[in-house]
Each structure stands twice: as C-alpha cells, then as structure tokens.
mmCIF file of N, CA and C in Angstrom:
data_model
loop_
_atom_site.group_PDB
_atom_site.id
_atom_site.type_symbol
_atom_site.label_atom_id
_atom_site.label_comp_id
_atom_site.label_asym_id
_atom_site.label_seq_id
_atom_site.Cartn_x
_atom_site.Cartn_y
_atom_site.Cartn_z
ATOM 1 N N MET A 1 -53.315 71.872 33.554
ATOM 2 C CA MET A 1 -53.174 71.971 32.113
ATOM 3 C C MET A 1 -52.387 70.773 31.570
ATOM 4 N N LYS A 2 -51.335 70.403 32.264
ATOM 5 C CA LYS A 2 -50.511 69.285 31.811
ATOM 6 C C LYS A 2 -51.305 67.980 31.846
ATOM 7 N N PHE A 3 -52.155 67.819 32.872
ATOM 8 C CA PHE A 3 -52.964 66.609 32.981
ATOM 9 C C PHE A 3 -53.929 66.475 31.801
ATOM 10 N N LYS A 4 -54.556 67.586 31.420
ATOM 11 C CA LYS A 4 -55.494 67.561 30.293
ATOM 12 C C LYS A 4 -54.782 67.186 28.994
ATOM 13 N N THR A 5 -53.595 67.691 28.798
ATOM 14 C CA THR A 5 -52.814 67.382 27.596
ATOM 15 C C THR A 5 -52.457 65.905 27.544
ATOM 16 N N ILE A 6 -52.020 65.369 28.670
ATOM 17 C CA ILE A 6 -51.668 63.942 28.733
ATOM 18 C C ILE A 6 -52.909 63.078 28.529
ATOM 19 N N ALA A 7 -54.031 63.460 29.131
ATOM 20 C CA ALA A 7 -55.271 62.692 28.982
ATOM 21 C C ALA A 7 -55.746 62.694 27.530
ATOM 22 N N CYS A 8 -55.669 63.842 26.868
ATOM 23 C CA CYS A 8 -56.069 63.923 25.453
ATOM 24 C C CYS A 8 -55.132 63.104 24.571
ATOM 25 N N ALA A 9 -53.851 63.167 24.833
ATOM 26 C CA ALA A 9 -52.882 62.395 24.043
ATOM 27 C C ALA A 9 -53.112 60.902 24.229
ATOM 28 N N LEU A 10 -53.390 60.484 25.432
ATOM 29 C CA LEU A 10 -53.657 59.074 25.702
ATOM 30 C C LEU A 10 -54.931 58.612 25.002
ATOM 31 N N ALA A 11 -55.982 59.419 25.076
ATOM 32 C CA ALA A 11 -57.243 59.064 24.428
ATOM 33 C C ALA A 11 -57.078 58.954 22.911
ATOM 34 N N LEU A 12 -56.356 59.898 22.325
ATOM 35 C CA LEU A 12 -56.159 59.870 20.878
ATOM 36 C C LEU A 12 -55.261 58.712 20.442
ATOM 37 N N SER A 13 -54.318 58.330 21.273
ATOM 38 C CA SER A 13 -53.430 57.230 20.890
ATOM 39 C C SER A 13 -54.121 55.877 21.027
ATOM 40 N N LEU A 14 -55.125 55.768 21.886
ATOM 41 C CA LEU A 14 -55.839 54.500 22.063
ATOM 42 C C LEU A 14 -57.028 54.345 21.121
ATOM 43 N N SER A 15 -57.457 55.400 20.477
ATOM 44 C CA SER A 15 -58.633 55.345 19.607
ATOM 45 C C SER A 15 -58.535 54.292 18.509
ATOM 46 N N PRO A 16 -57.453 54.220 17.744
ATOM 47 C CA PRO A 16 -57.378 53.207 16.686
ATOM 48 C C PRO A 16 -57.407 51.781 17.229
ATOM 49 N N ALA A 17 -56.770 51.556 18.361
ATOM 50 C CA ALA A 17 -56.759 50.218 18.942
ATOM 51 C C ALA A 17 -58.158 49.807 19.378
ATOM 52 N N LEU A 18 -58.892 50.719 19.961
ATOM 53 C CA LEU A 18 -60.256 50.399 20.388
ATOM 54 C C LEU A 18 -61.181 50.185 19.197
ATOM 55 N N ALA A 19 -60.997 50.942 18.147
ATOM 56 C CA ALA A 19 -61.822 50.770 16.949
ATOM 57 C C ALA A 19 -61.538 49.423 16.295
ATOM 58 N N PHE A 20 -60.273 49.032 16.252
ATOM 59 C CA PHE A 20 -59.912 47.736 15.669
ATOM 60 C C PHE A 20 -60.446 46.594 16.522
ATOM 61 N N ALA A 21 -60.382 46.721 17.832
ATOM 62 C CA ALA A 21 -60.848 45.667 18.731
ATOM 63 C C ALA A 21 -62.348 45.444 18.579
ATOM 64 N N GLY A 22 -63.085 46.466 18.230
ATOM 65 C CA GLY A 22 -64.526 46.327 18.054
ATOM 66 C C GLY A 22 -64.902 45.556 16.808
ATOM 67 N N CYS A 23 -63.983 45.364 15.888
ATOM 68 C CA CYS A 23 -64.283 44.686 14.629
ATOM 69 C C CYS A 23 -63.771 43.252 14.586
ATOM 70 N N VAL A 24 -63.203 42.762 15.650
ATOM 71 C CA VAL A 24 -62.667 41.404 15.663
ATOM 72 C C VAL A 24 -63.811 40.398 15.588
ATOM 73 N N GLY A 25 -63.656 39.382 14.751
ATOM 74 C CA GLY A 25 -64.662 38.339 14.638
ATOM 75 C C GLY A 25 -65.674 38.562 13.537
ATOM 76 N N HIS A 26 -65.459 39.551 12.693
ATOM 77 C CA HIS A 26 -66.391 39.830 11.609
ATOM 78 C C HIS A 26 -65.772 39.479 10.263
ATOM 79 N N GLU A 27 -65.155 38.310 10.179
ATOM 80 C CA GLU A 27 -64.483 37.945 8.941
ATOM 81 C C GLU A 27 -65.452 37.459 7.869
ATOM 82 N N LYS A 28 -66.603 36.929 8.294
ATOM 83 C CA LYS A 28 -67.540 36.359 7.323
ATOM 84 C C LYS A 28 -68.314 37.455 6.614
ATOM 85 N N GLN A 29 -68.438 37.301 5.312
ATOM 86 C CA GLN A 29 -69.224 38.223 4.524
ATOM 87 C C GLN A 29 -70.303 37.415 3.812
ATOM 88 N N SER A 30 -71.400 38.056 3.516
ATOM 89 C CA SER A 30 -72.444 37.349 2.794
ATOM 90 C C SER A 30 -72.034 37.211 1.333
ATOM 91 N N GLN A 31 -72.326 36.080 0.774
ATOM 92 C CA GLN A 31 -71.953 35.796 -0.610
ATOM 93 C C GLN A 31 -73.208 35.868 -1.469
ATOM 94 N N SER A 32 -73.130 36.543 -2.572
ATOM 95 C CA SER A 32 -74.253 36.560 -3.501
ATOM 96 C C SER A 32 -73.777 35.992 -4.829
ATOM 97 N N CYS A 33 -74.617 35.189 -5.414
ATOM 98 C CA CYS A 33 -74.291 34.549 -6.685
ATOM 99 C C CYS A 33 -75.214 35.090 -7.774
ATOM 100 N N ALA A 34 -74.809 34.889 -8.987
ATOM 101 C CA ALA A 34 -75.609 35.323 -10.128
ATOM 102 C C ALA A 34 -76.925 34.529 -10.170
ATOM 103 N N PRO A 35 -77.938 35.092 -10.795
ATOM 104 C CA PRO A 35 -79.204 34.359 -10.932
ATOM 105 C C PRO A 35 -78.971 33.014 -11.628
ATOM 106 N N GLY A 36 -79.572 31.962 -11.077
ATOM 107 C CA GLY A 36 -79.411 30.632 -11.639
ATOM 108 C C GLY A 36 -78.279 29.847 -11.010
ATOM 109 N N SER A 37 -77.598 30.447 -10.050
ATOM 110 C CA SER A 37 -76.540 29.726 -9.358
ATOM 111 C C SER A 37 -76.699 29.913 -7.854
ATOM 112 N N VAL A 38 -76.108 28.997 -7.109
ATOM 113 C CA VAL A 38 -76.200 29.019 -5.651
ATOM 114 C C VAL A 38 -74.806 28.874 -5.053
ATOM 115 N N TRP A 39 -74.662 29.272 -3.783
ATOM 116 C CA TRP A 39 -73.378 29.169 -3.093
ATOM 117 C C TRP A 39 -73.165 27.749 -2.607
ATOM 118 N N ASP A 40 -72.026 27.155 -2.946
ATOM 119 C CA ASP A 40 -71.655 25.821 -2.495
ATOM 120 C C ASP A 40 -70.599 25.977 -1.410
ATOM 121 N N ALA A 41 -70.965 25.610 -0.171
ATOM 122 C CA ALA A 41 -70.066 25.793 0.964
ATOM 123 C C ALA A 41 -68.843 24.895 0.881
ATOM 124 N N VAL A 42 -68.980 23.735 0.246
ATOM 125 C CA VAL A 42 -67.859 22.808 0.159
ATOM 126 C C VAL A 42 -66.764 23.363 -0.755
ATOM 127 N N SER A 43 -67.148 23.813 -1.942
ATOM 128 C CA SER A 43 -66.170 24.336 -2.883
ATOM 129 C C SER A 43 -65.894 25.830 -2.682
ATOM 130 N N GLN A 44 -66.680 26.475 -1.806
ATOM 131 C CA GLN A 44 -66.539 27.905 -1.532
ATOM 132 C C GLN A 44 -66.631 28.743 -2.811
ATOM 133 N N SER A 45 -67.624 28.389 -3.652
ATOM 134 C CA SER A 45 -67.821 29.134 -4.879
ATOM 135 C C SER A 45 -69.280 29.001 -5.327
ATOM 136 N N CYS A 46 -69.659 29.783 -6.314
ATOM 137 C CA CYS A 46 -70.997 29.687 -6.890
ATOM 138 C C CYS A 46 -71.032 28.550 -7.902
ATOM 139 N N VAL A 47 -72.087 27.776 -7.860
ATOM 140 C CA VAL A 47 -72.266 26.679 -8.821
ATOM 141 C C VAL A 47 -73.670 26.794 -9.396
ATOM 142 N N GLU A 48 -73.839 26.243 -10.581
ATOM 143 C CA GLU A 48 -75.164 26.281 -11.206
ATOM 144 C C GLU A 48 -76.140 25.453 -10.386
ATOM 145 N N SER A 49 -77.326 25.998 -10.176
ATOM 146 C CA SER A 49 -78.323 25.267 -9.401
ATOM 147 C C SER A 49 -78.944 24.190 -10.281
ATOM 148 N N ALA A 50 -79.174 23.046 -9.664
ATOM 149 C CA ALA A 50 -79.781 21.926 -10.384
ATOM 150 C C ALA A 50 -81.274 22.154 -10.472
ATOM 151 N N SER A 51 -81.817 22.196 -11.671
ATOM 152 C CA SER A 51 -83.256 22.393 -11.845
ATOM 153 C C SER A 51 -83.950 21.042 -11.812
ATOM 154 N N SER A 52 -85.049 20.974 -11.087
ATOM 155 C CA SER A 52 -85.775 19.710 -10.952
ATOM 156 C C SER A 52 -86.844 19.568 -11.997
#
C-alpha cells in the first residue's frame, strides 16, 4: 500500500515537468496580416504589399 502511494505521488509531481518539457522549442507562431499587407521578416511587422 505504501509503495502505491509513493508511486502515485511521484507520478503526479512529475506530470507538470513532463508536460512543460514536451512544449520546448515551439516559440514560433504563425503571423497573419490584414488583407493588402504582408509579413516583413526584417522589421518583424506587417507592411503594405507593393502592387505591381
């Protein structure tokens, strides 16, 4: 009985750490701009698209 309690406590205490570790490296998000503008990687913002 004591072993099961310790095993459950250990599993529950490690759950948040494992969930956080699974999300490492996902800092980039897709950027959407308003119609008529495009994403400029240099300025890291939306700029008006040049019409040809």
